[in-house]
Amino acid sequence: MSDMDDYDIDELQERIDDLESRLDDCDIMSDRYDRIQSEIDMLQARLDDIDDAAELYDDINDELYGLYDDDLYIDRDEDW
């Protein structure tokens, strides 16, 4: 995961936290509450997408490293 992804995650989480604090000041059945909750849901879905992509990226790296480690690695100490 890149530094930009970390920044995106932090920014999204801060926005979610801010919106959740605003929910405390709203009536549950109001339009404002619904709009805020919708935005929180959208941001949380984006956060989940980033997390899923990071896990997939890690899984791919683990697989590639496993291939490299098991099949292609040459122990240079043994060759000398």
PDB file of C-alpha atoms in Angstrom:
ATOM      1  CA  MET A   1       0.000   0.000   0.000  1.00  0.00           C
ATOM      2  CA  SER A   2       1.378   3.421  -0.867  1.00  0.00           C
ATOM      3  CA  ASP A   3       1.647   6.501   1.292  1.00  0.00           C
ATOM      4  CA  MET A   4      -1.184   8.027  -0.742  1.00  0.00           C
ATOM      5  CA  ASP A   5      -3.454   5.145   0.270  1.00  0.00           C
ATOM      6  CA  ASP A   6      -2.522   5.715   3.903  1.00  0.00           C
ATOM      7  CA  TYR A   7      -3.405   9.387   3.490  1.00  0.00           C
ATOM      8  CA  ASP A   8      -6.712   8.483   1.856  1.00  0.00           C
ATOM      9  CA  ILE A   9      -7.533   6.081   4.671  1.00  0.00           C
ATOM     10  CA  ASP A  10      -6.711   8.634   7.350  1.00  0.00           C
ATOM     11  CA  GLU A  11      -8.689  11.340   5.572  1.00  0.00           C
ATOM     12  CA  LEU A  12     -11.702   9.073   5.086  1.00  0.00           C
ATOM     13  CA  GLN A  13     -11.634   7.942   8.701  1.00  0.00           C
ATOM     14  CA  GLU A  14     -11.413  11.536   9.953  1.00  0.00           C
ATOM     15  CA  ARG A  15     -14.393  12.490   7.786  1.00  0.00           C
ATOM     16  CA  ILE A  16     -16.390   9.512   9.064  1.00  0.00           C
ATOM     17  CA  ASP A  17     -15.546  10.421  12.661  1.00  0.00           C
ATOM     18  CA  ASP A  18     -16.605  14.023  12.037  1.00  0.00           C
ATOM     19  CA  LEU A  19     -19.908  12.948  10.504  1.00  0.00           C
ATOM     20  CA  GLU A  20     -20.593  10.497  13.316  1.00  0.00           C
ATOM     21  CA  SER A  21     -20.151  13.287  15.843  1.00  0.00           C
ATOM     22  CA  ARG A  22     -22.665  15.362  13.863  1.00  0.00           C
ATOM     23  CA  LEU A  23     -25.183  12.534  14.076  1.00  0.00           C
ATOM     24  CA  ASP A  24     -25.287  13.030  17.833  1.00  0.00           C
ATOM     25  CA  ASP A  25     -26.765  16.497  17.234  1.00  0.00           C
ATOM     26  CA  CYS A  26     -29.503  15.316  14.848  1.00  0.00           C
ATOM     27  CA  ASP A  27     -32.965  13.910  15.302  1.00  0.00           C
ATOM     28  CA  ILE A  28     -32.920  10.289  14.184  1.00  0.00           C
ATOM     29  CA  MET A  29     -35.862  10.630  11.805  1.00  0.00           C
ATOM     30  CA  SER A  30     -34.706  13.887  10.171  1.00  0.00           C
ATOM     31  CA  ASP A  31     -33.562  14.374   6.578  1.00  0.00           C
ATOM     32  CA  ARG A  32     -30.253  15.726   7.862  1.00  0.00           C
ATOM     33  CA  TYR A  33     -29.650  12.521   9.809  1.00  0.00           C
ATOM     34  CA  ASP A  34     -30.410  10.447   6.698  1.00  0.00           C
ATOM     35  CA  ARG A  35     -28.040  12.524   4.529  1.00  0.00           C
ATOM     36  CA  ILE A  36     -25.230  12.249   7.057  1.00  0.00           C
ATOM     37  CA  GLN A  37     -25.803   8.516   7.479  1.00  0.00           C
ATOM     38  CA  SER A  38     -25.783   8.045   3.694  1.00  0.00           C
ATOM     39  CA  GLU A  39     -22.460   9.855   3.422  1.00  0.00           C
ATOM     40  CA  ILE A  40     -21.020   7.778   6.265  1.00  0.00           C
ATOM     41  CA  ASP A  41     -22.158   4.600   4.508  1.00  0.00           C
ATOM     42  CA  MET A  42     -20.586   5.739   1.228  1.00  0.00           C
ATOM     43  CA  LEU A  43     -17.293   6.669   2.911  1.00  0.00           C
ATOM     44  CA  GLN A  44     -17.225   3.418   4.874  1.00  0.00           C
ATOM     45  CA  ALA A  45     -17.766   1.463   1.654  1.00  0.00           C
ATOM     46  CA  ARG A  46     -14.818   3.313   0.090  1.00  0.00           C
ATOM     47  CA  LEU A  47     -12.703   2.542   3.151  1.00  0.00           C
ATOM     48  CA  ASP A  48     -13.681  -1.126   2.872  1.00  0.00           C
ATOM     49  CA  ASP A  49     -12.757  -1.121  -0.845  1.00  0.00           C
ATOM     50  CA  ILE A  50      -9.315   0.284  -0.047  1.00  0.00           C
ATOM     51  CA  ASP A  51      -8.838  -2.326   2.668  1.00  0.00           C
ATOM     52  CA  ASP A  52      -9.951  -5.151   0.351  1.00  0.00           C
ATOM     53  CA  ALA A  53      -7.570  -3.939  -2.364  1.00  0.00           C
ATOM     54  CA  ALA A  54      -4.705  -3.797   0.134  1.00  0.00           C
ATOM     55  CA  GLU A  55      -5.433  -7.362   1.268  1.00  0.00           C
ATOM     56  CA  LEU A  56      -5.537  -8.555  -2.343  1.00  0.00           C
ATOM     57  CA  TYR A  57      -2.255  -6.784  -3.072  1.00  0.00           C
ATOM     58  CA  ASP A  58      -0.676  -8.402   0.001  1.00  0.00           C
ATOM     59  CA  ASP A  59      -1.964 -11.835  -1.040  1.00  0.00           C
ATOM     60  CA  ILE A  60      -0.495 -11.417  -4.529  1.00  0.00           C
ATOM     61  CA  ASN A  61       2.837 -10.301  -3.096  1.00  0.00           C
ATOM     62  CA  ASP A  62       2.849 -13.288  -0.743  1.00  0.00           C
ATOM     63  CA  GLU A  63       2.196 -15.631  -3.671  1.00  0.00           C
ATOM     64  CA  LEU A  64       4.915 -14.030  -5.787  1.00  0.00           C
ATOM     65  CA  TYR A  65       7.356 -14.101  -2.913  1.00  0.00           C
ATOM     66  CA  GLY A  66       6.519 -17.751  -2.311  1.00  0.00           C
ATOM     67  CA  LEU A  67       7.224 -18.558  -5.955  1.00  0.00           C
ATOM     68  CA  TYR A  68      10.479 -16.670  -5.816  1.00  0.00           C
ATOM     69  CA  ASP A  69      11.470 -18.153  -2.497  1.00  0.00           C
ATOM     70  CA  ASP A  70      10.600 -21.765  -3.340  1.00  0.00           C
ATOM     71  CA  ASP A  71      11.442 -22.062  -7.030  1.00  0.00           C
ATOM     72  CA  LEU A  72      13.952 -19.419  -8.018  1.00  0.00           C
ATOM     73  CA  TYR A  73      16.046 -18.688  -4.968  1.00  0.00           C
ATOM     74  CA  ILE A  74      19.722 -19.548  -5.268  1.00  0.00           C
ATOM     75  CA  ASP A  75      21.710 -19.822  -2.073  1.00  0.00           C
ATOM     76  CA  ARG A  76      24.896 -18.044  -3.068  1.00  0.00           C
ATOM     77  CA  ASP A  77      26.772 -19.402  -0.043  1.00  0.00           C
ATOM     78  CA  GLU A  78      26.402 -22.951  -1.372  1.00  0.00           C
ATOM     79  CA  ASP A  79      27.818 -21.987  -4.786  1.00  0.00           C
ATOM     80  CA  TRP A  80      31.075 -20.657  -3.376  1.00  0.00           C
TER      81      TRP A  80
END
